[in-house]
Every structure is written in structure tokens, then in C-alpha cells.
C-alpha atoms as a printed R data frame, in Angstrom:
    type eleno elety resid chain resno       x       y        z
1   ATOM     1    CA   MET     A     1 183.849 133.894 -125.308
2   ATOM     2    CA   VAL     A     2 184.804 134.149 -121.626
3   ATOM     3    CA   ALA     A     3 183.728 137.690 -121.787
4   ATOM     4    CA   SER     A     4 180.518 136.943 -123.186
5   ATOM     5    CA   PHE     A     5 180.015 134.350 -120.432
6   ATOM     6    CA   VAL     A     6 180.693 136.689 -117.656
7   ATOM     7    CA   ALA     A     7 178.258 138.938 -119.080
8   ATOM     8    CA   LEU     A     8 175.636 136.417 -119.257
9   ATOM     9    CA   THR     A     9 176.295 135.479 -115.902
10  ATOM    10    CA   VAL     A    10 175.853 138.926 -114.680
11  ATOM    11    CA   ILE     A    11 172.811 139.321 -116.190
12  ATOM    12    CA   ALA     A    12 171.180 136.088 -115.155
13  ATOM    13    CA   TYR     A    13 172.208 137.099 -111.356
14  ATOM    14    CA   ASN     A    14 170.685 140.585 -111.481
15  ATOM    15    CA   THR     A    15 167.637 139.333 -113.198
16  ATOM    16    CA   ALA     A    16 167.253 136.360 -110.379
17  ATOM    17    CA   LYS     A    17 168.100 139.060 -107.642
18  ATOM    18    CA   ASP     A    18 165.369 141.301 -108.497
19  ATOM    19    CA   SER     A    19 163.031 138.514 -108.885
20  ATOM    20    CA   ILE     A    20 163.951 136.735 -105.413
21  ATOM    21    CA   VAL     A    21 163.734 140.185 -103.613
22  ATOM    22    CA   SER     A    22 160.482 141.206 -105.162
23  ATOM    23    CA   LYS     A    23 158.882 137.982 -104.677
24  ATOM    24    CA   THR     A    24 159.880 137.865 -101.121
25  ATOM    25    CA   GLU     A    25 158.550 141.478 -100.351
26  ATOM    26    CA   ASP     A    26 155.314 140.680 -101.834
27  ATOM    27    CA   LEU     A    27 154.912 137.366  -99.820
28  ATOM    28    CA   LEU     A    28 155.764 139.693  -96.839
29  ATOM    29    CA   ARG     A    29 153.143 142.302  -97.655
30  ATOM    30    CA   ALA     A    30 150.469 139.594  -98.548
31  ATOM    31    CA   GLN     A    31 150.925 137.715  -95.438
32  ATOM    32    CA   THR     A    32 150.290 141.047  -93.438
33  ATOM    33    CA   THR     A    33 147.631 141.898  -95.402
34  ATOM    34    CA   VAL     A    34 145.775 138.386  -95.169
35  ATOM    35    CA   ALA     A    35 146.028 138.344  -91.153
36  ATOM    36    CA   ALA     A    36 145.178 141.986  -90.926
37  ATOM    37    CA   SER     A    37 142.031 141.137  -92.956
38  ATOM    38    CA   ASP     A    38 141.392 138.188  -90.612
39  ATOM    39    CA   ILE     A    39 141.527 140.470  -87.709
40  ATOM    40    CA   GLU     A    40 139.350 143.118  -89.172
41  ATOM    41    CA   ASN     A    41 136.747 140.491  -90.087
42  ATOM    42    CA   TRP     A    42 136.541 139.150  -86.386
43  ATOM    43    CA   ASN     A    43 136.259 142.986  -84.914
44  ATOM    44    CA   ILE     A    44 133.333 143.792  -87.670
45  ATOM    45    CA   LYS     A    45 131.502 140.270  -87.001
46  ATOM    46    CA   ASN     A    46 131.862 141.484  -82.990
47  ATOM    47    CA   GLN     A    47 130.674 145.073  -83.714
48  ATOM    48    CA   GLN     A    48 127.658 144.218  -85.690
49  ATOM    49    CA   THR     A    49 126.456 141.664  -83.010
50  ATOM    50    CA   PHE     A    50 126.806 144.192  -80.078
51  ATOM    51    CA   ASP     A    51 125.376 147.201  -81.955
52  ATOM    52    CA   ALA     A    52 122.570 145.104  -82.636
53  ATOM    53    CA   VAL     A    53 121.848 144.577  -79.179
54  ATOM    54    CA   ALA     A    54 122.292 147.916  -78.267
55  ATOM    55    CA   ASN     A    55 119.968 149.051  -80.720
56  ATOM    56    CA   THR     A    56 117.192 146.416  -79.503
57  ATOM    57    CA   ILE     A    57 117.581 148.184  -75.973
58  ATOM    58    CA   GLU     A    58 117.366 151.743  -77.363
59  ATOM    59    CA   THR     A    59 114.574 151.040  -80.247
60  ATOM    60    CA   LEU     A    60 112.433 148.784  -78.060
61  ATOM    61    CA   HIS     A    61 112.607 150.823  -74.973
62  ATOM    62    CA   LEU     A    62 113.483 147.957  -72.577
63  ATOM    63    CA   SER     A    63 112.773 148.543  -69.087
64  ATOM    64    CA   ASP     A    64 115.599 147.820  -66.583
65  ATOM    65    CA   ALA     A    65 114.232 144.549  -65.596
66  ATOM    66    CA   GLU     A    66 113.641 143.418  -69.392
67  ATOM    67    CA   THR     A    67 117.258 144.420  -70.170
68  ATOM    68    CA   LEU     A    68 118.458 142.398  -67.233
69  ATOM    69    CA   GLU     A    69 116.916 139.306  -68.689
70  ATOM    70    CA   TYR     A    70 117.955 140.419  -72.320
71  ATOM    71    CA   PHE     A    71 121.638 140.613  -70.988
72  ATOM    72    CA   LYS     A    72 121.108 137.050  -69.407
73  ATOM    73    CA   GLY     A    73 120.465 135.793  -72.822
74  ATOM    74    CA   TYR     A    74 124.667 136.500  -73.526
75  ATOM    75    CA   TYR     A    75 125.776 135.297  -70.213
76  ATOM    76    CA   ASN     A    76 128.184 132.433  -70.425
77  ATOM    77    CA   VAL     A    77 127.014 131.854  -73.955
78  ATOM    78    CA   ASN     A    78 130.279 132.749  -75.954
79  ATOM    79    CA   GLU     A    79 133.753 131.818  -74.901
80  ATOM    80    CA   GLU     A    80 135.180 135.279  -75.848
81  ATOM    81    CA   TYR     A    81 132.808 137.165  -73.929
82  ATOM    82    CA   PRO     A    82 131.463 135.013  -71.300
83  ATOM    83    CA   ASN     A    83 130.285 137.756  -68.901
84  ATOM    84    CA   GLY     A    84 128.050 139.215  -71.616
85  ATOM    85    CA   PHE     A    85 126.868 142.675  -71.373
86  ATOM    86    CA   TYR     A    86 126.712 145.338  -68.564
87  ATOM    87    CA   LEU     A    87 125.323 148.929  -68.550
88  ATOM    88    CA   ALA     A    88 126.036 151.905  -66.298
89  ATOM    89    CA   THR     A    89 123.178 154.793  -66.457
90  ATOM    90    CA   GLU     A    90 124.195 158.537  -65.812
91  ATOM    91    CA   ASN     A    91 122.891 158.041  -62.311
92  ATOM    92    CA   ASN     A    92 125.433 155.313  -61.446
93  ATOM    93    CA   GLU     A    93 122.837 152.483  -61.966
94  ATOM    94    CA   LEU     A    94 124.197 149.270  -62.988
95  ATOM    95    CA   ILE     A    95 122.568 146.231  -64.790
96  ATOM    96    CA   ASP     A    96 124.639 143.065  -65.137
97  ATOM    97    CA   ALA     A    97 123.940 139.719  -65.590
98  ATOM    98    CA   SER     A    98 126.964 138.339  -64.149
99  ATOM    99    CA   GLY     A    99 126.464 139.432  -60.261
100 ATOM   100    CA   TRP     A   100 129.468 141.726  -60.646
101 ATOM   101    CA   GLU     A   101 129.493 144.196  -57.787
102 ATOM   102    CA   PRO     A   102 131.657 147.061  -58.470
103 ATOM   103    CA   GLU     A   103 133.538 149.431  -56.136
104 ATOM   104    CA   GLY     A   104 133.221 153.136  -56.553
105 ATOM   105    CA   ASP     A   105 131.384 155.413  -59.155
106 ATOM   106    CA   LEU     A   106 130.810 153.618  -62.283
107 ATOM   107    CA   ARG     A   107 130.712 157.056  -64.059
108 ATOM   108    CA   GLU     A   108 134.270 157.506  -63.481
109 ATOM   109    CA   SER     A   109 135.305 154.310  -64.637
110 ATOM   110    CA   GLU     A   110 137.700 154.289  -67.919
111 ATOM   111    CA   TRP     A   111 135.118 152.098  -69.749
112 ATOM   112    CA   TYR     A   112 132.413 154.528  -69.016
113 ATOM   113    CA   GLN     A   113 134.144 157.601  -70.072
114 ATOM   114    CA   ALA     A   114 135.361 156.025  -72.877
115 ATOM   115    CA   GLY     A   115 131.918 155.003  -74.228
116 ATOM   116    CA   LEU     A   116 130.315 158.638  -73.915
117 ATOM   117    CA   ASP     A   117 131.707 159.514  -77.140
118 ATOM   118    CA   ASP     A   118 130.848 156.576  -79.177
119 ATOM   119    CA   GLN     A   119 127.689 156.024  -81.282
120 ATOM   120    CA   PHE     A   120 128.832 152.857  -82.417
121 ATOM   121    CA   PHE     A   121 130.866 149.997  -80.377
122 ATOM   122    CA   GLN     A   122 134.411 150.963  -80.072
123 ATOM   123    CA   MET     A   123 137.426 148.900  -78.206
124 ATOM   124    CA   GLY     A   124 139.185 150.682  -75.591
125 ATOM   125    CA   LYS     A   125 142.867 149.910  -74.279
126 ATOM   126    CA   PRO     A   126 143.563 146.151  -73.747
127 ATOM   127    CA   TYR     A   127 144.551 145.165  -70.314
128 ATOM   128    CA   ILE     A   128 145.427 141.822  -68.394
129 ATOM   129    CA   ASP     A   129 142.682 140.489  -66.129
130 ATOM   130    CA   GLU     A   130 143.908 140.222  -62.720
131 ATOM   131    CA   LEU     A   131 142.121 136.951  -62.141
132 ATOM   132    CA   THR     A   132 142.597 135.014  -65.234
133 ATOM   133    CA   GLY     A   133 146.019 136.791  -66.531
134 ATOM   134    CA   GLU     A   134 144.278 137.185  -69.965
135 ATOM   135    CA   GLN     A   135 144.436 139.557  -72.320
136 ATOM   136    CA   ILE     A   136 140.988 141.749  -72.153
137 ATOM   137    CA   VAL     A   137 139.599 144.667  -74.029
138 ATOM   138    CA   SER     A   138 136.397 146.638  -73.277
139 ATOM   139    CA   SER     A   139 134.129 147.570  -76.227
140 ATOM   140    CA   THR     A   140 131.626 150.149  -75.326
141 ATOM   141    CA   ARG     A   141 128.921 152.395  -76.799
142 ATOM   142    CA   PHE     A   142 126.731 155.305  -75.662
143 ATOM   143    CA   ILE     A   143 122.735 155.025  -75.501
144 ATOM   144    CA   GLU     A   144 121.222 158.477  -75.444
145 ATOM   145    CA   ASN     A   145 117.720 157.451  -73.988
146 ATOM   146    CA   PHE     A   146 117.674 154.381  -71.709
147 ATOM   147    CA   ASN     A   147 114.348 154.977  -70.172
148 ATOM   148    CA   GLY     A   148 114.609 158.522  -69.800
149 ATOM   149    CA   ARG     A   149 118.304 158.336  -68.983
150 ATOM   150    CA   SER     A   150 121.701 158.254  -70.904
151 ATOM   151    CA   ALA     A   151 123.667 155.301  -70.432
152 ATOM   152    CA   VAL     A   152 126.938 153.332  -71.764
153 ATOM   153    CA   VAL     A   153 126.517 149.952  -72.515
154 ATOM   154    CA   SER     A   154 129.768 147.514  -72.467
155 ATOM   155    CA   ILE     A   155 131.333 144.035  -73.091
156 ATOM   156    CA   ASP     A   156 134.735 142.564  -72.181
157 ATOM   157    CA   ILE     A   157 136.260 140.620  -75.059
158 ATOM   158    CA   LYS     A   158 139.122 138.164  -74.744
159 ATOM   159    CA   LEU     A   159 141.599 138.485  -77.553
160 ATOM   160    CA   THR     A   160 142.032 134.750  -78.047
161 ATOM   161    CA   SER     A   161 141.192 135.146  -81.783
162 ATOM   162    CA   VAL     A   162 143.675 137.871  -82.323
163 ATOM   163    CA   THR     A   163 146.285 135.666  -80.678
164 ATOM   164    CA   ASN     A   164 145.388 132.658  -82.749
165 ATOM   165    CA   VAL     A   165 145.843 134.532  -86.005
166 ATOM   166    CA   VAL     A   166 149.002 136.022  -84.833
167 ATOM   167    CA   ILE     A   167 150.373 132.491  -83.687
168 ATOM   168    CA   GLY     A   168 149.308 130.696  -86.848
169 ATOM   169    CA   MET     A   169 151.247 132.945  -89.078
170 ATOM   170    CA   ASP     A   170 154.409 131.573  -90.815
171 ATOM   171    CA   VAL     A   171 156.316 134.634  -91.642
172 ATOM   172    CA   VAL     A   172 158.689 134.486  -94.503
173 ATOM   173    CA   GLY     A   173 162.105 133.815  -93.709
174 ATOM   174    CA   LYS     A   174 161.566 132.758  -90.175
175 ATOM   175    CA   GLY     A   175 160.260 136.306  -89.244
176 ATOM   176    CA   GLY     A   176 157.839 137.418  -86.563
177 ATOM   177    CA   ALA     A   177 154.472 139.054  -86.184
178 ATOM   178    CA   VAL     A   178 153.471 141.412  -83.603
179 ATOM   179    CA   VAL     A   179 149.886 143.327  -82.879
180 ATOM   180    CA   VAL     A   180 150.630 146.661  -81.305
181 ATOM   181    CA   ASP     A   181 147.781 149.413  -79.758
182 ATOM   182    CA   VAL     A   182 149.281 152.464  -80.984
183 ATOM   183    CA   SER     A   183 147.004 154.366  -78.340
184 ATOM   184    CA   SER     A   184 148.782 152.630  -75.303
185 ATOM   185    CA   GLY     A   185 151.736 151.239  -76.903
186 ATOM   186    CA   SER     A   186 150.544 147.641  -75.611
187 ATOM   187    CA   ILE     A   187 151.557 144.552  -77.386
188 ATOM   188    CA   ILE     A   188 148.221 142.572  -77.878
189 ATOM   189    CA   ALA     A   189 149.406 139.665  -79.676
190 ATOM   190    CA   ASP     A   190 152.920 138.057  -80.743
191 ATOM   191    CA   ASN     A   191 154.095 135.034  -82.363
192 ATOM   192    CA   LYS     A   192 157.847 134.989  -81.126
193 ATOM   193    CA   TYR     A   193 158.035 136.916  -77.838
194 ATOM   194    CA   LEU     A   194 155.090 135.752  -75.898
195 ATOM   195    CA   GLU     A   195 156.311 136.870  -72.588
196 ATOM   196    CA   LEU     A   196 155.907 140.389  -74.096
197 ATOM   197    CA   VAL     A   197 152.299 140.184  -74.451
198 ATOM   198    CA   GLY     A   198 150.631 142.827  -72.445
199 ATOM   199    CA   ARG     A   199 153.841 144.829  -71.949
200 ATOM   200    CA   ASN     A   200 154.456 148.329  -73.437
201 ATOM   201    CA   ILE     A   201 156.473 147.938  -76.553
202 ATOM   202    CA   HIS     A   202 158.304 151.242  -76.026
203 ATOM   203    CA   GLU     A   203 159.349 150.503  -72.446
204 ATOM   204    CA   ASP     A   204 159.494 146.503  -72.190
205 ATOM   205    CA   GLY     A   205 160.281 145.646  -75.878
206 ATOM   206    CA   ASN     A   206 163.803 144.514  -77.086
207 ATOM   207    CA   GLU     A   207 165.632 146.968  -79.650
208 ATOM   208    CA   LEU     A   208 163.937 145.913  -82.583
209 ATOM   209    CA   TYR     A   209 160.452 146.184  -80.861
210 ATOM   210    CA   LYS     A   210 161.336 149.792  -79.725
211 ATOM   211    CA   ARG     A   211 162.106 150.499  -83.058
212 ATOM   212    CA   ILE     A   212 158.725 149.063  -84.516
213 ATOM   213    CA   GLY     A   213 156.928 151.208  -81.564
214 ATOM   214    CA   LYS     A   214 158.554 154.280  -83.075
215 ATOM   215    CA   ILE     A   215 157.386 153.511  -86.524
216 ATOM   216    CA   VAL     A   216 153.968 152.379  -85.386
217 ATOM   217    CA   LYS     A   217 153.498 155.815  -83.838
218 ATOM   218    CA   SER     A   218 154.715 157.609  -87.023
219 ATOM   219    CA   TYR     A   219 151.608 155.642  -88.685
220 ATOM   220    CA   LYS     A   220 153.895 154.759  -91.741
221 ATOM   221    CA   ILE     A   221 152.139 151.695  -93.578
222 ATOM   222    CA   GLY     A   222 153.624 149.476  -96.174
223 ATOM   223    CA   LEU     A   223 157.001 147.976  -96.522
224 ATOM   224    CA   GLN     A   224 160.298 149.357  -94.829
225 ATOM   225    CA   SER     A   225 163.952 148.635  -94.535
226 ATOM   226    CA   VAL     A   226 165.320 149.310  -91.083
227 ATOM   227    CA   GLU     A   227 168.955 148.484  -89.177
228 ATOM   228    CA   VAL     A   228 169.095 147.554  -85.523
229 ATOM   229    CA   ASP     A   229 171.990 146.613  -83.769
230 ATOM   230    CA   GLY     A   230 173.584 145.912  -87.092
231 ATOM   231    CA   THR     A   231 170.951 143.647  -88.192
232 ATOM   232    CA   ALA     A   232 168.746 144.764  -91.277
233 ATOM   233    CA   TYR     A   233 165.035 143.981  -91.316
234 ATOM   234    CA   GLU     A   234 162.413 144.325  -93.747
235 ATOM   235    CA   ILE     A   235 159.313 145.232  -92.267
236 ATOM   236    CA   VAL     A   236 155.592 145.698  -92.949
237 ATOM   237    CA   LEU     A   237 152.800 147.794  -91.305
238 ATOM   238    CA   ASP     A   238 149.208 147.561  -91.823
239 ATOM   239    CA   GLN     A   239 146.447 149.371  -89.995
240 ATOM   240    CA   ILE     A   240 143.547 147.184  -88.110
241 ATOM   241    CA   GLU     A   241 140.420 149.193  -89.662
242 ATOM   242    CA   GLY     A   242 137.984 150.126  -86.848
243 ATOM   243    CA   THR     A   243 140.776 149.956  -84.138
244 ATOM   244    CA   SER     A   244 144.026 151.753  -82.745
245 ATOM   245    CA   TRP     A   245 145.758 148.538  -83.570
246 ATOM   246    CA   TYR     A   246 148.607 147.933  -86.078
247 ATOM   247    CA   LEU     A   247 149.731 144.385  -87.386
248 ATOM   248    CA   VAL     A   248 153.474 144.530  -87.696
249 ATOM   249    CA   THR     A   249 155.541 141.657  -89.760
250 ATOM   250    CA   TYR     A   250 159.116 141.660  -89.807
251 ATOM   251    CA   THR     A   251 162.158 139.272  -91.213
252 ATOM   252    CA   GLU     A   252 165.961 139.724  -91.279
253 ATOM   253    CA   SER     A   253 167.013 140.830  -94.624
254 ATOM   254    CA   ASP     A   254 169.521 138.236  -94.558
255 ATOM   255    CA   SER     A   255 166.763 135.525  -94.996
256 ATOM   256    CA   VAL     A   256 165.731 137.730  -97.939
257 ATOM   257    CA   TYR     A   257 168.986 137.561  -99.604
258 ATOM   258    CA   GLY     A   258 169.738 134.019  -98.570
259 ATOM   259    CA   GLU     A   259 168.814 132.652 -101.675
260 ATOM   260    CA   LEU     A   260 170.932 135.335 -103.539
261 ATOM   261    CA   THR     A   261 173.975 133.931 -101.709
262 ATOM   262    CA   THR     A   262 173.289 130.437 -102.880
263 ATOM   263    CA   LEU     A   263 172.665 131.772 -106.396
264 ATOM   264    CA   THR     A   264 175.994 133.625 -106.305
265 ATOM   265    CA   THR     A   265 178.003 130.802 -105.095
266 ATOM   266    CA   LEU     A   266 176.188 128.510 -107.677
267 ATOM   267    CA   LEU     A   267 177.023 131.133 -110.635
268 ATOM   268    CA   LEU     A   268 180.589 131.491 -109.485
269 ATOM   269    CA   SER     A   269 181.517 128.029 -109.267
270 ATOM   270    CA   VAL     A   270 179.904 127.409 -112.524
271 ATOM   271    CA   GLY     A   271 181.632 130.260 -113.928
272 ATOM   272    CA   ALA     A   272 184.919 129.218 -112.782
273 ATOM   273    CA   GLY     A   273 184.508 125.378 -113.951
274 ATOM   274    CA   VAL     A   274 183.433 126.768 -117.538
275 ATOM   275    CA   THR     A   275 186.300 129.149 -117.446
276 ATOM   276    CA   VAL     A   276 188.932 126.304 -116.584
277 ATOM   277    CA   LEU     A   277 187.510 124.101 -118.859
278 ATOM   278    CA   MET     A   278 187.516 126.835 -121.642
279 ATOM   279    CA   CYS     A   279 191.216 127.292 -121.028
280 ATOM   280    CA   ILE     A   280 191.819 123.877 -121.323
281 ATOM   281    CA   VAL     A   281 190.087 123.235 -124.453
282 ATOM   282    CA   LEU     A   282 191.612 126.582 -126.035
283 ATOM   283    CA   THR     A   283 195.092 125.286 -124.996
284 ATOM   284    CA   ILE     A   284 194.492 121.759 -126.646
285 ATOM   285    CA   LEU     A   285 193.101 123.468 -129.798
286 ATOM   286    CA   ILE     A   286 196.133 125.918 -129.983
287 ATOM   287    CA   ARG     A   287 198.417 122.816 -129.657
288 ATOM   288    CA   SER     A   288 196.533 120.769 -132.155
289 ATOM   289    CA   ILE     A   289 197.016 123.716 -134.778
290 ATOM   290    CA   THR     A   290 200.538 124.801 -134.136
291 ATOM   291    CA   LYS     A   291 202.071 121.292 -133.896
292 ATOM   292    CA   PRO     A   292 201.819 120.987 -137.703
293 ATOM   293    CA   LEU     A   293 203.289 124.136 -138.261
294 ATOM   294    CA   HIS     A   294 206.213 123.425 -136.059
295 ATOM   295    CA   LYS     A   295 206.535 120.266 -137.762
296 ATOM   296    CA   LEU     A   296 206.810 122.194 -141.037
297 ATOM   297    CA   ALA     A   297 208.959 124.442 -139.869
298 ATOM   298    CA   PHE     A   298 211.414 121.906 -138.643
299 ATOM   299    CA   LEU     A   299 211.345 120.024 -142.089
300 ATOM   300    CA   ASP     A   300 212.218 122.965 -144.039
301 ATOM   301    CA   CYS     A   301 214.787 124.015 -141.808
302 ATOM   302    CA   MET     A   302 216.354 120.321 -142.432
303 ATOM   303    CA   LEU     A   303 216.006 121.056 -146.353
304 ATOM   304    CA   VAL     A   304 217.645 124.046 -145.972
305 ATOM   305    CA   MET     A   305 220.564 122.543 -144.001
306 ATOM   306    CA   LYS     A   306 220.459 119.583 -146.601
307 ATOM   307    CA   LYS     A   307 221.218 121.932 -149.289
């Protein structure tokens, strides 16, 4: 009977263990997928808006003056890109509604060079704005014919929406989430180590983040288990489509198996209690059965002695 109970306990433990681990890992994957999808949708919506502007300029053959007036319609309208659009031609001419007066040759700027290869708006490397301290990324696109000249149109976007998505994540097991740009190693958003936002994950991150940086560079998607400084972690990576960004969620493995520790303690306690109770019951039963036999044996012995 005791052996049967132990067998049932082991079966119950293994079944519960598989269920808890599976559900926790599924939850971690689901949280990552949902957040990555939110960021992707934000990016797609922006790209569609930006491409519509560039297509209008190119299709309607707007003049420089008309383009400037068109850009004014986007200046200080959206909080995420308050400065609106700006455009630089192959002749180093600038069209901008914000009054920006750049120094040097625009054609040598990073945003101009990045836009030369893009037929649709694509985001470049994030950077920290020197004036506001905010995380910014430039999205650029090439225009083949702008009044007989080629040009690159660009817009600077605040990454507030991305930050809000990541900060709003409640990762299972009190874990964390971080968005990393694989092309530069820049940390775009984080919900645990806010001081690392804008820093390089390979150079400025803690040991866990440096390991995450290596995994991101290897383009490994999905659930992975790693150990850092003696602590085991469950990590899920998901790429943000249309960008060079990866969303990474992580949690300590102990938090995943914490429920198992409670379950193990409970089963052992119940098992020990049941075993002790069974021993007591068996002892009482044995005594109840053997007591009459002892009495009969005594009486038999007395009769023999009497004869």
C-alpha cells in the first residue's frame, strides 16, 4: 500500500511539473509575441504614413515651395515626430519646415547615406538627442525624381511608444524585457534597467545583457536556457519585423520552478503524514488481530499445565 502511494505521488509530481513548466514557457513566449506585434504594428502604421507623403511628393511632382508647404502640415502635429519631414537633394539643398540650419554637407550625413538604398521608409540606428535626452531614430527613403534631382526624405521619430510597450510588460516570474538594435547593439527600451537605455548592450550591459547581446547577434529566435554567474535564465527572442530590432524577455529559471518547490514540499509533507498514519493504523490492526491469538495460546498453555 505504501509503495502504491509513493508511485502515485511520483506520477502526480511529474505530471504537475510538466504542466507548470510548459504553461510558464508558453506564457513567456506569448508575452513576447504580443509585445513584438504591438511594436511591429506601430512601425507599420508609421511607414504607411511616411511612404504616403513621399509618394505624394514624387507622384504629383511638387515644386520645392509646394513641398515646403506640404511639410508644414506635419510640423508640430504629432508628438512622436514633432519636427515633421525634411528633405535633402543631390545638390545639397535642404527643404525643412522646422527652421533647422545644419552645418556641413548634408549628403555626407548618416541619415542621407542610409536613405540612398531605401525605396521605402526604413529606420536607421537609434541615438540620444543632445538637447532633449530622448531616444530618437531617423526613418529615411530615397526619391528618384524630385524636380529633376534625386533626394532623400527623412523624419525623426521619438521611441516613446516602444518604451511604453516594454515598460508595460509584466513578464512572468518578475522577469524583464529589453529591445536591442542588432546592427548597433543599442538598447532601445528596457523595463528593468532604465539607465541602460541608449547604451551599448555589448559594452555597458551587465553580464546577463552581454550574454543576451551575443544571442541576439547569432539571430537565434525562440526559447533558450542560459546560465549567467551561477543563475539559470529562460530567455525568449522575437524579431520586430521591418526593423533590425529584437525584443528579448527573460526570467530566472527558479521563478519558473518555484511552484514545483511548493508542490514538492506539499507532496512530501502529505506523503510523510499519510505514511505515519498508515503505520499507526497497521500497528493497531496487527495488535487487534494478534491479541486474541495470544490469549488463546495462554489459555491453551494453562490447560496443558492443569492436565
